[in-house]
Amino acid sequence: MQLLVGEIENGIFLGAFFVLIALGYSMVYGILRLINFAHGDFYMMAAYVSFAIFGAVGISHLHSKWPVVLVVGLITMIATGALAVLAERLIYRPMRRAALLSLMIAALGLSQVLENGVLNIPAWGSQYRTYPVTSSAAGTSILGTQFTYAQIAMVIISGLLAVGVYYLVGRTLIGKAMRAVAEDRVAASLMGVNVDLVISLVFFVGGALAGAAAVMDSLYYGQINYLMGFTVGLQAFTAAVLGGIGNIAGAVVGGLLLGIVESIGTGIFGAEWSVVVAFGVLVVMLWVRPNGLLGERVARRM
Amino acid sequence: MSLLEVENISVFYGAVRGVSDISFSVEEGEIIALLGANGAGKSTVLKAISGIVRLRSGSIRLGGQPLPAGRPHRRVSQGLVQVPEGRHIFASLTVSENLELGGYIHAKSARARRERQTEVLALFPNLQDKLNQLAGRLSGGEQQALAIARAMMARPRVLMVDEPSLGLDPQKIDVVYDLLADIARSGTTVVLVEQNVALALELASRAYVLQQGTVVLSGEARALEKDERVAAAYLGGAPAAAAVG
Ligand SMILES: Nc1ncnc2c1ncn2[C@@H]1O[C@H](COP(=O)(O)OP(=O)(O)O)[C@@H](O)[C@H]1O
Ligand SMILES: [Mg+2]
């Protein structure tokens, strides 16, 4: 029992990252019906951007310099958001009238370009790079399981970001415009909504969230690699499908649930099975309930 | 100078002609009707005014100023607001959210939007009790009312309404037309698109009849009601039928 509680807790920690990345997947899907396979690579790019900034600033320890780390995190979020906006502007927007399959292939192409771009930068390359910032092991026990303060802060930050997105999309005028564009682009433009701008904003938010996840993930695991976006992308996509893609609450529920399932699954089968567990969940979900847990017809979009 | 002047516009969908060489003008405060059978080009004209489709040739002027080629949202802030055919309310949003989006161009001030909502709802008392319902759950007549109310949120200089009677039973049609009459009486200029010619001629002061993408007939509504060609084509024979409608 204690073991299970611990695995659920670890699952929530893991799931918090999935939530952040799944939100980007889901929002972009909601507004363009596009499964943006490059989204995981935005996350990877964010890890390298923050890697470069931390290297330049010369910070090596999280606890003594956490305000600086927070600022670098914010800068990385903005940079990753900007990258996502640029990708939309340069690649997806000119293809907006094209078949969805073409867009998806373009997304896969962009993913390759980003990965190979990083691969070809000598300072980054193909090896695992050690993230310049480490965090101390100090922490506390929650319900019998040990967590570092850094981990606890990360879950809180993820939660705040998710709540922020929920508020943005659910309550603000621009969020209502996002949902309107998702449902009926032409009608939204007839309300005076600048559709292109709204789509850009969705990409920005999605990219920024992936940026936040990447910085926290890298701080926690301590290593980055040019292929790190692939696995996480698959996991986040699974989380989005699990909750009902295109739906904010679905991304949150799906992310946390996938984290817990993976945590329990790897507890049973071993850590090397984590991707298999994610992929298994994806296949089963697509099979038994393709609309996801919260994917009702009405609430389907965003 | 007319408020809205449409001059020799042509629109193509690829190789398909939507409309060609259409001209008409709308005076401040009047209701004009664009009439014609399915496929005549009525919706295309409204789409051209809203900037949803590009002009192949011709020009559109509002208050004497040519409309810059631009995206639809710009036209809304210039006061050209459309209630599209088929209503296109946001079904997964609440009635109140739909209205709020109607006031999107007043994005700067939530207060301005709320004040406008109060004004608009005075015209649409039935929506008042349903503000928190999903718009998709409303009946057809209520959805049409919502679509018009939503457009009114933007304080249009010209309100364009595309086939508001479509799919509604006669009683509901009366309700919607009464609303349009109220709106016009309060000073808003209205461009009404209809296939239901009898109905539209009763409300409008002038009308243009479209056929296969061009204007074939135009004039005062009263005169058109009695026109034999209109009667034969759209009013089911005898001119007298128009008076019944
Ligand atoms: N999206 C479109 N693609 C191709 N042809 C279209 C499109 N929309 C309208 N048309 C054509 O343009 C003509 C005018 O259509 P429309 O303006 O919708 O007529 P109305 O509103 O009077 O029924 C018709 O021949 C119609 O088939
Ligand atoms: Mg039409």
Coordinates of C-alpha atoms and ligand atoms in Angstrom, one line a residue:
Chain A
M1 CA 0.0 0.0 0.0
Q2 CA 2.7 2.4 1.0
L3 CA 4.5 1.4 -2.2
L4 CA 1.4 2.2 -4.3
V5 CA 1.0 5.6 -2.6
G6 CA 4.6 6.4 -3.4
E7 CA 4.1 5.4 -7.0
I8 CA 1.0 7.5 -7.3
E9 CA 2.9 10.5 -5.9
N10 CA 5.8 9.9 -8.2
G11 CA 3.3 9.6 -11.0
I12 CA 1.8 13.0 -10.2
F13 CA 5.3 14.5 -10.3
L14 CA 6.0 12.8 -13.7
G15 CA 2.5 13.6 -14.9
A16 CA 2.9 17.3 -14.1
F17 CA 5.4 17.6 -17.0
F18 CA 3.2 15.6 -19.3
V19 CA 0.4 18.0 -18.5
L20 CA 2.4 21.0 -19.5
I21 CA 3.4 19.4 -22.8
A22 CA 0.1 17.8 -23.5
L23 CA -1.6 21.3 -23.1
G24 CA 0.4 22.5 -26.1
Y25 CA -0.5 19.5 -28.2
S26 CA -4.1 19.8 -27.2
M27 CA -4.5 23.5 -27.8
V28 CA -2.9 23.4 -31.2
Y29 CA -5.0 20.4 -32.1
G30 CA -8.1 22.2 -30.8
I31 CA -7.6 25.2 -33.0
L32 CA -6.0 23.8 -36.2
R33 CA -6.9 20.0 -36.0
L34 CA -3.2 19.6 -36.3
I35 CA -1.2 17.0 -34.4
N36 CA 1.9 19.0 -34.2
F37 CA 4.6 16.3 -34.1
A38 CA 7.2 19.0 -33.8
H39 CA 5.9 19.9 -30.4
G40 CA 8.2 17.5 -28.5
D41 CA 11.1 19.1 -30.3
F42 CA 10.1 22.6 -29.1
Y43 CA 10.6 21.1 -25.7
M44 CA 14.0 19.7 -26.7
M45 CA 15.0 23.1 -28.2
A46 CA 14.0 24.7 -24.9
A47 CA 16.3 22.4 -23.0
Y48 CA 19.2 23.5 -25.2
V49 CA 18.3 27.2 -25.1
S50 CA 18.3 27.1 -21.3
F51 CA 21.4 25.0 -21.4
A52 CA 23.1 27.8 -23.4
I53 CA 21.8 30.6 -21.2
F54 CA 22.8 28.8 -18.0
G55 CA 26.2 28.1 -19.5
A56 CA 26.7 31.8 -20.3
V57 CA 25.4 33.0 -17.0
G58 CA 27.6 30.5 -15.2
I59 CA 25.1 29.3 -12.6
S60 CA 25.7 25.9 -11.2
H61 CA 23.4 25.4 -8.3
L62 CA 19.7 25.9 -8.2
H63 CA 19.1 26.6 -4.5
S64 CA 21.4 29.5 -3.9
K65 CA 20.3 31.2 -7.2
W66 CA 16.7 30.2 -7.6
P67 CA 15.5 33.7 -8.7
V68 CA 18.0 33.7 -11.5
V69 CA 16.9 30.2 -12.5
L70 CA 13.3 31.5 -12.5
V71 CA 14.2 34.3 -14.8
V72 CA 16.1 32.0 -17.2
G73 CA 13.1 29.8 -17.1
L74 CA 10.9 32.7 -18.1
I75 CA 13.3 33.7 -20.9
T76 CA 13.3 30.2 -22.2
M77 CA 9.5 30.1 -22.1
I78 CA 9.3 33.2 -24.2
A79 CA 12.0 31.9 -26.6
T80 CA 10.2 28.6 -27.0
G81 CA 6.9 30.3 -27.5
A82 CA 8.5 32.5 -30.1
L83 CA 9.9 29.4 -31.9
A84 CA 6.5 27.9 -32.0
V85 CA 5.0 31.1 -33.3
L86 CA 7.6 31.2 -36.0
A87 CA 7.0 27.6 -37.0
E88 CA 3.3 28.3 -37.4
R89 CA 4.0 31.5 -39.3
L90 CA 6.5 30.0 -41.7
I91 CA 5.3 26.4 -42.1
Y92 CA 1.7 25.8 -41.0
R93 CA 0.1 29.0 -42.0
P94 CA 1.1 28.9 -45.7
M95 CA -0.3 25.3 -45.6
R96 CA -3.6 26.1 -43.9
R97 CA -5.7 25.2 -46.9
A98 CA -3.7 22.0 -47.5
A99 CA -4.9 18.6 -46.5
L100 CA -4.3 17.8 -42.8
L101 CA -2.1 14.9 -43.8
S102 CA 0.3 17.3 -45.6
L103 CA 0.4 19.4 -42.5
M104 CA 1.3 16.5 -40.4
I105 CA 4.0 15.5 -42.7
A106 CA 5.3 19.0 -42.5
A107 CA 5.3 18.7 -38.8
L108 CA 7.4 15.6 -38.9
G109 CA 9.7 17.3 -41.3
L110 CA 10.1 20.3 -38.9
S111 CA 10.8 17.8 -36.1
Q112 CA 13.6 16.3 -38.2
V113 CA 15.0 19.8 -39.0
L114 CA 15.1 20.8 -35.3
E115 CA 16.7 17.5 -34.2
N116 CA 19.3 17.6 -36.9
G117 CA 19.9 21.3 -36.3
V118 CA 20.9 20.6 -32.7
L119 CA 22.9 17.6 -33.8
N120 CA 25.0 19.8 -36.1
I121 CA 25.8 22.4 -33.5
P122 CA 29.2 21.3 -32.2
A123 CA 28.7 22.5 -28.6
W124 CA 25.5 20.4 -28.5
G125 CA 25.9 17.4 -30.8
S126 CA 24.6 13.9 -30.3
Q127 CA 26.0 13.2 -26.9
Y128 CA 24.1 13.5 -23.7
R129 CA 25.0 16.9 -22.2
T130 CA 25.1 17.5 -18.5
Y131 CA 22.8 20.3 -17.6
P132 CA 24.8 23.0 -16.0
V133 CA 22.5 23.5 -13.0
T134 CA 22.1 21.0 -10.3
S135 CA 19.7 21.0 -7.4
S136 CA 20.4 19.8 -3.9
A137 CA 18.9 16.6 -2.5
A138 CA 17.3 18.4 0.5
G139 CA 13.7 17.7 0.8
T140 CA 11.0 16.3 2.9
S141 CA 8.7 13.3 3.2
I142 CA 5.2 13.5 1.9
L143 CA 2.9 10.6 2.9
G144 CA 6.0 8.5 3.5
T145 CA 7.8 9.2 0.2
Q146 CA 10.8 11.5 -0.1
F147 CA 10.7 14.5 -2.4
T148 CA 13.2 17.2 -2.9
Y149 CA 12.1 20.8 -2.4
A150 CA 12.9 21.3 -6.1
Q151 CA 10.5 18.6 -7.1
I152 CA 7.8 20.1 -4.9
A153 CA 8.3 23.5 -6.4
M154 CA 8.1 22.0 -9.9
V155 CA 4.8 20.4 -9.3
I156 CA 3.5 23.7 -7.8
I157 CA 4.8 25.7 -10.8
S158 CA 3.2 23.2 -13.2
G159 CA -0.1 23.4 -11.4
L160 CA 0.0 27.2 -11.5
L161 CA 0.7 27.2 -15.2
A162 CA -2.1 24.7 -15.8
V163 CA -4.5 26.8 -13.8
G164 CA -3.3 29.9 -15.7
V165 CA -4.1 28.3 -19.0
Y166 CA -7.4 27.1 -17.7
Y167 CA -8.2 30.6 -16.7
L168 CA -6.9 32.1 -19.9
V169 CA -9.0 29.8 -22.1
G170 CA -12.0 29.6 -19.9
R171 CA -12.5 33.1 -18.6
T172 CA -10.7 35.7 -20.6
L173 CA -12.0 37.3 -23.8
I174 CA -9.0 36.2 -25.8
G175 CA -9.6 32.7 -24.5
K176 CA -13.2 32.8 -25.6
A177 CA -11.8 34.0 -29.0
M178 CA -9.6 30.9 -29.0
R179 CA -12.5 28.6 -28.5
A180 CA -14.5 30.5 -31.1
V181 CA -11.8 30.1 -33.7
A182 CA -11.5 26.5 -32.8
E183 CA -15.1 25.9 -33.4
D184 CA -15.7 28.1 -36.4
R185 CA -12.9 30.2 -37.9
V186 CA -15.0 32.2 -40.3
A187 CA -17.7 33.0 -37.8
A188 CA -15.0 34.2 -35.4
S189 CA -13.5 36.5 -38.0
L190 CA -17.0 37.9 -38.5
M191 CA -16.9 38.9 -34.8
G192 CA -13.9 41.0 -35.5
V193 CA -11.5 38.4 -34.1
N194 CA -8.1 38.4 -35.8
V195 CA -7.9 34.7 -36.4
D196 CA -4.2 34.6 -37.3
L197 CA -3.3 36.4 -34.2
V198 CA -5.3 34.1 -32.0
I199 CA -3.7 31.1 -33.7
S200 CA -0.2 32.6 -33.1
L201 CA -1.1 33.1 -29.5
V202 CA -2.1 29.5 -29.1
F203 CA 1.2 28.4 -30.5
F204 CA 3.0 30.8 -28.2
V205 CA 1.3 29.5 -25.1
G206 CA 1.9 25.9 -26.1
G207 CA 5.5 26.6 -26.9
A208 CA 6.0 28.5 -23.6
L209 CA 4.5 25.6 -21.6
A210 CA 6.8 23.1 -23.3
G211 CA 9.7 25.5 -22.4
A212 CA 8.8 25.5 -18.8
A213 CA 8.5 21.7 -18.8
A214 CA 11.9 21.4 -20.4
V215 CA 13.7 23.6 -17.9
M216 CA 12.2 21.8 -15.0
D217 CA 12.7 18.4 -16.5
S218 CA 16.4 19.2 -17.3
L219 CA 17.0 20.5 -13.8
Y220 CA 15.6 17.3 -12.4
Y221 CA 17.2 14.7 -14.6
G222 CA 20.4 16.7 -15.2
Q223 CA 21.0 15.5 -18.7
I224 CA 19.7 16.6 -22.1
N225 CA 19.9 15.1 -25.6
Y226 CA 18.8 16.0 -29.0
L227 CA 16.3 13.2 -29.1
M228 CA 14.7 13.9 -25.8
G229 CA 11.7 15.5 -27.4
F230 CA 10.7 12.4 -29.2
T231 CA 9.8 10.2 -26.1
V232 CA 8.3 13.1 -24.2
G233 CA 6.3 14.1 -27.3
L234 CA 4.9 10.6 -27.6
Q235 CA 4.0 10.6 -23.9
A236 CA 2.4 14.0 -24.0
F237 CA 0.5 13.1 -27.1
T238 CA -0.7 10.0 -25.3
A239 CA -1.8 12.1 -22.4
A240 CA -3.7 14.4 -24.6
V241 CA -5.5 11.6 -26.4
L242 CA -6.1 9.9 -23.0
G243 CA -7.9 13.0 -21.7
G244 CA -9.6 13.9 -25.0
I245 CA -7.4 15.9 -27.3
G246 CA -8.4 19.5 -27.9
N247 CA -9.7 19.9 -24.4
I248 CA -7.8 21.7 -21.6
A249 CA -9.2 19.7 -18.7
G250 CA -8.5 16.6 -20.7
A251 CA -4.8 17.4 -21.0
V252 CA -4.6 17.8 -17.3
V253 CA -6.5 14.7 -16.4
G254 CA -4.7 12.7 -19.2
G255 CA -1.2 14.0 -18.2
L256 CA -1.7 13.1 -14.5
L257 CA -3.3 9.8 -15.3
L258 CA -0.5 8.8 -17.7
G259 CA 2.1 9.8 -15.1
I260 CA 0.5 7.6 -12.5
V261 CA 0.0 4.6 -14.9
E262 CA 3.6 4.9 -16.1
S263 CA 4.9 5.1 -12.5
I264 CA 3.0 2.1 -11.5
G265 CA 3.8 0.3 -14.7
T266 CA 7.5 0.9 -14.4
G267 CA 7.3 -0.1 -10.8
I268 CA 6.1 -3.5 -11.9
F269 CA 8.0 -4.0 -15.2
G270 CA 11.1 -1.7 -14.7
A271 CA 12.0 1.7 -15.9
E272 CA 13.1 0.6 -19.4
W273 CA 9.4 -0.2 -20.1
S274 CA 8.2 3.4 -19.6
V275 CA 7.7 4.2 -23.3
V276 CA 6.1 0.9 -23.9
V277 CA 3.6 1.6 -21.1
A278 CA 2.9 5.0 -22.7
F279 CA 2.5 3.5 -26.2
G280 CA 0.3 0.7 -24.8
V281 CA -2.0 3.2 -23.2
L282 CA -2.2 5.2 -26.4
V283 CA -3.1 2.1 -28.5
V284 CA -5.6 0.9 -26.0
M285 CA -7.2 4.3 -25.7
L286 CA -7.4 4.8 -29.5
W287 CA -9.1 1.4 -29.6
V288 CA -11.6 1.6 -26.8
R289 CA -12.3 5.3 -26.5
P290 CA -10.9 7.3 -29.3
N291 CA -12.5 10.5 -28.0
G292 CA -10.6 10.2 -24.7
L293 CA -12.0 10.4 -21.2
L294 CA -13.4 13.9 -21.4
G295 CA -13.8 14.0 -25.2
E296 CA -17.6 14.6 -25.3
R297 CA -18.9 16.1 -28.5
V298 CA -19.8 19.5 -27.1
A299 CA -16.7 20.1 -25.0
R300 CA -14.5 18.5 -27.7
R301 CA -12.7 21.7 -28.7
M302 CA -10.3 23.3 -26.3
Chain B
M1 CA -23.4 60.1 -50.7
S2 CA -24.7 56.6 -49.8
L3 CA -23.4 54.9 -46.7
L4 CA -22.4 51.7 -48.6
E5 CA -21.7 51.7 -52.3
V6 CA -21.0 48.4 -54.1
E7 CA -19.7 49.0 -57.6
N8 CA -19.3 46.5 -60.3
I9 CA -18.0 43.7 -58.1
S10 CA -17.1 40.3 -59.4
V11 CA -16.1 37.3 -57.3
F12 CA -14.9 33.9 -58.5
Y13 CA -14.5 30.7 -56.6
G14 CA -11.6 29.3 -58.7
A15 CA -13.2 29.0 -62.1
V16 CA -16.8 29.2 -60.8
R17 CA -18.4 32.6 -61.0
G18 CA -19.9 33.7 -57.7
V19 CA -21.2 37.1 -58.9
S20 CA -20.2 39.4 -61.7
D21 CA -20.6 43.1 -62.1
I22 CA -23.0 43.7 -59.3
S23 CA -23.7 47.2 -58.2
F24 CA -26.0 48.6 -55.5
S25 CA -26.0 51.2 -52.8
V26 CA -27.5 51.5 -49.4
E27 CA -28.5 54.8 -47.7
E28 CA -28.0 55.5 -44.1
G29 CA -30.8 54.1 -42.0
E30 CA -32.6 52.1 -44.7
I31 CA -33.3 48.4 -45.1
I32 CA -32.5 47.0 -48.5
A33 CA -33.0 43.5 -49.6
L34 CA -31.0 41.3 -51.9
L35 CA -33.3 38.7 -53.3
G36 CA -33.0 35.6 -55.5
A37 CA -33.1 31.9 -55.7
N38 CA -30.5 29.5 -54.2
G39 CA -27.2 30.0 -56.0
A40 CA -28.0 33.5 -57.3
G41 CA -25.0 35.0 -55.6
K42 CA -26.6 36.7 -52.5
S43 CA -24.3 35.2 -49.9
T44 CA -21.3 35.9 -52.1
V45 CA -22.1 39.6 -52.1
L46 CA -22.2 39.7 -48.3
K47 CA -19.0 37.7 -48.1
A48 CA -17.3 40.2 -50.4
I49 CA -18.5 43.1 -48.2
S50 CA -17.2 41.2 -45.1
G51 CA -13.9 40.5 -46.8
I52 CA -14.3 36.7 -46.6
V53 CA -13.9 36.4 -50.3
R54 CA -11.7 38.6 -52.5
L55 CA -13.0 40.8 -55.3
R56 CA -11.8 39.9 -58.7
S57 CA -12.8 43.4 -59.8
G58 CA -14.9 46.3 -58.7
S59 CA -14.9 48.2 -55.4
I60 CA -16.8 48.7 -52.2
R61 CA -17.0 52.1 -50.4
L62 CA -18.2 52.8 -46.9
G63 CA -19.0 56.4 -46.1
G64 CA -17.3 57.4 -49.3
Q65 CA -14.0 55.7 -48.4
P66 CA -12.9 52.6 -50.4
L67 CA -12.6 49.5 -48.2
P68 CA -9.0 48.5 -48.2
A69 CA -8.4 44.9 -49.2
G70 CA -8.2 43.4 -45.9
R71 CA -9.0 40.6 -43.6
P72 CA -12.6 40.2 -42.3
H73 CA -11.9 41.3 -38.7
R74 CA -10.9 44.8 -40.0
R75 CA -14.3 45.2 -41.7
V76 CA -16.0 44.5 -38.4
S77 CA -14.2 47.3 -36.7
Q78 CA -15.3 49.5 -39.6
G79 CA -18.9 48.7 -38.8
L80 CA -19.7 46.1 -41.4
V81 CA -21.2 43.2 -39.4
Q82 CA -22.7 40.1 -40.8
V83 CA -25.1 37.5 -39.5
P84 CA -24.0 34.6 -41.8
E85 CA -26.3 32.1 -43.4
G86 CA -26.9 29.2 -41.1
R87 CA -26.3 31.4 -38.1
H88 CA -23.0 30.0 -37.1
I89 CA -23.4 30.6 -33.5
F90 CA -20.7 29.1 -31.3
A91 CA -22.5 26.0 -30.1
S92 CA -20.0 24.9 -27.5
L93 CA -20.0 28.4 -25.9
T94 CA -22.7 29.8 -23.7
V95 CA -25.1 32.4 -24.9
S96 CA -23.4 35.0 -22.8
E97 CA -19.9 34.0 -24.3
N98 CA -21.4 34.3 -27.8
L99 CA -22.6 37.8 -27.0
E100 CA -19.3 38.8 -25.5
L101 CA -17.5 37.7 -28.7
G102 CA -20.0 39.8 -30.6
G103 CA -18.5 42.7 -28.7
Y104 CA -15.0 41.6 -29.4
I105 CA -14.0 44.8 -31.2
H106 CA -14.7 46.6 -27.9
A107 CA -12.0 44.4 -26.4
K108 CA -10.5 47.2 -24.5
S109 CA -13.2 47.6 -22.0
A110 CA -15.2 44.8 -20.3
R111 CA -17.5 47.5 -19.0
A112 CA -18.3 48.8 -22.4
R113 CA -19.1 45.3 -23.4
R114 CA -21.4 44.7 -20.4
E115 CA -23.2 48.0 -21.1
R116 CA -23.7 47.1 -24.7
Q117 CA -25.0 43.7 -23.6
T118 CA -27.6 45.3 -21.5
E119 CA -28.7 47.5 -24.4
V120 CA -28.8 44.6 -26.8
L121 CA -30.7 42.3 -24.4
A122 CA -33.4 44.9 -24.1
L123 CA -34.2 44.0 -27.7
F124 CA -33.9 40.3 -27.0
P125 CA -35.6 39.6 -23.7
N126 CA -35.9 35.9 -24.4
L127 CA -32.1 35.5 -24.3
Q128 CA -31.9 37.1 -20.9
D129 CA -32.9 33.9 -19.0
K130 CA -30.6 31.7 -21.1
L131 CA -27.3 33.5 -20.8
N132 CA -25.6 30.6 -19.1
Q133 CA -26.9 27.9 -21.5
L134 CA -24.8 26.4 -24.2
A135 CA -25.8 28.1 -27.4
G136 CA -26.0 24.8 -29.2
R137 CA -28.9 23.8 -26.9
L138 CA -31.1 26.7 -28.0
S139 CA -34.0 26.2 -30.5
G140 CA -33.5 27.3 -34.1
G141 CA -35.4 30.5 -33.6
E142 CA -33.5 31.3 -30.4
Q143 CA -30.2 30.6 -32.3
Q144 CA -31.2 33.0 -35.0
A145 CA -32.1 35.6 -32.4
L146 CA -28.7 35.0 -30.7
A147 CA -26.9 35.4 -34.0
I148 CA -28.5 38.7 -34.6
A149 CA -28.0 39.8 -31.0
R150 CA -24.3 38.8 -31.2
A151 CA -23.9 40.9 -34.3
M152 CA -25.6 43.9 -32.7
M153 CA -23.0 43.7 -29.9
A154 CA -20.5 45.3 -32.3
R155 CA -22.7 48.4 -32.9
P156 CA -22.9 47.8 -36.6
R157 CA -23.1 50.7 -39.0
V158 CA -24.4 48.2 -41.5
L159 CA -26.0 45.0 -40.3
M160 CA -26.0 42.3 -43.0
V161 CA -28.4 39.4 -42.4
D162 CA -28.2 36.3 -44.6
E163 CA -31.4 34.3 -44.8
P164 CA -32.7 34.8 -41.3
S165 CA -35.9 32.9 -42.1
L166 CA -34.1 29.7 -43.2
G167 CA -35.3 26.6 -41.4
L168 CA -37.7 28.4 -39.1
D169 CA -41.4 27.9 -38.8
P170 CA -43.7 30.9 -39.7
Q171 CA -44.3 31.9 -36.1
K172 CA -40.5 32.1 -35.4
I173 CA -39.9 33.9 -38.7
D174 CA -42.4 36.6 -37.5
V175 CA -40.5 37.0 -34.3
V176 CA -37.1 37.3 -36.1
Y177 CA -38.6 39.8 -38.6
D178 CA -40.1 41.9 -35.8
L179 CA -36.6 42.0 -34.3
L180 CA -35.1 43.2 -37.5
A181 CA -37.8 45.9 -37.8
D182 CA -37.0 47.1 -34.3
I183 CA -33.3 47.2 -35.1
A184 CA -33.9 49.2 -38.3
R185 CA -36.2 51.6 -36.4
S186 CA -33.4 52.2 -33.9
G187 CA -31.4 53.6 -36.8
T188 CA -29.2 50.7 -37.9
T189 CA -28.8 50.3 -41.6
V190 CA -29.8 46.7 -42.7
V191 CA -28.9 44.7 -45.7
L192 CA -31.2 41.7 -45.8
V193 CA -30.6 38.7 -47.9
E194 CA -33.6 36.4 -48.6
Q195 CA -35.0 33.8 -50.8
N196 CA -38.4 34.4 -49.1
V197 CA -39.2 37.4 -51.4
A198 CA -42.6 38.2 -50.0
L199 CA -41.3 38.4 -46.5
A200 CA -38.3 40.5 -47.4
L201 CA -40.3 43.0 -49.5
E202 CA -42.6 43.7 -46.6
L203 CA -39.7 44.8 -44.5
A204 CA -37.3 46.4 -47.0
S205 CA -37.7 49.8 -48.6
R206 CA -35.8 48.8 -51.7
A207 CA -34.6 45.6 -53.2
Y208 CA -32.3 44.1 -55.8
V209 CA -33.1 40.8 -57.4
L210 CA -30.2 38.6 -58.3
Q211 CA -30.1 35.9 -60.9
Q212 CA -27.1 33.8 -61.8
G213 CA -24.7 36.3 -60.2
T214 CA -26.1 39.5 -61.6
V215 CA -28.7 42.0 -60.7
V216 CA -31.7 41.6 -63.0
L217 CA -34.2 43.9 -61.3
S218 CA -34.2 46.6 -58.7
G219 CA -36.5 49.2 -57.3
E220 CA -38.8 50.2 -54.5
A221 CA -40.1 47.3 -52.5
R222 CA -43.7 48.4 -53.0
A223 CA -43.2 48.5 -56.8
L224 CA -41.4 45.1 -56.9
E225 CA -44.2 43.5 -54.9
K226 CA -46.5 44.4 -57.8
D227 CA -44.0 43.6 -60.5
E228 CA -45.2 40.8 -62.7
R229 CA -41.7 39.4 -63.3
V230 CA -41.1 39.2 -59.5
A231 CA -44.5 37.7 -58.9
A232 CA -44.1 35.1 -61.6
A233 CA -40.6 34.0 -60.4
Y234 CA -40.8 34.3 -56.7
L235 CA -44.2 35.0 -55.3
G236 CA -46.0 32.0 -56.8
G237 CA -47.9 33.7 -59.6
A238 CA -50.4 36.5 -59.0
P239 CA -48.9 39.8 -57.8
A240 CA -51.7 39.9 -55.2
A241 CA -50.0 37.0 -53.4
A242 CA -47.4 39.5 -52.2
A243 CA -49.9 41.4 -50.1
V244 CA -50.8 38.2 -48.2
G245 CA -47.3 37.3 -47.3
Ligands
LIG1 N1 -17.2 28.0 -51.6 C1 -17.6 28.0 -52.9 N2 -16.9 27.3 -53.8 C2 -17.3 27.2 -55.1 N3 -18.5 27.8 -55.6 C3 -19.2 28.5 -54.7 C4 -18.8 28.6 -53.3 N4 -19.7 29.4 -52.7 C5 -20.6 29.7 -53.6 N5 -20.3 29.2 -54.8 C6 -21.1 29.3 -56.1 O1 -21.3 30.7 -56.3 C7 -22.6 30.9 -56.8 C8 -23.3 31.9 -55.8 O2 -23.5 31.2 -54.6 P1 -24.1 32.0 -53.3 O3 -23.5 33.3 -53.2 O4 -23.9 31.1 -52.1 O5 -25.6 32.0 -53.7 P2 -26.9 32.3 -52.8 O6 -26.4 32.9 -51.5 O7 -27.7 33.3 -53.5 O8 -27.6 31.0 -52.6 C9 -23.3 29.6 -56.9 O9 -23.2 29.2 -58.2 C10 -22.5 28.7 -56.0 O10 -22.4 27.4 -56.4
MG2 MG -26.8 32.0 -49.6

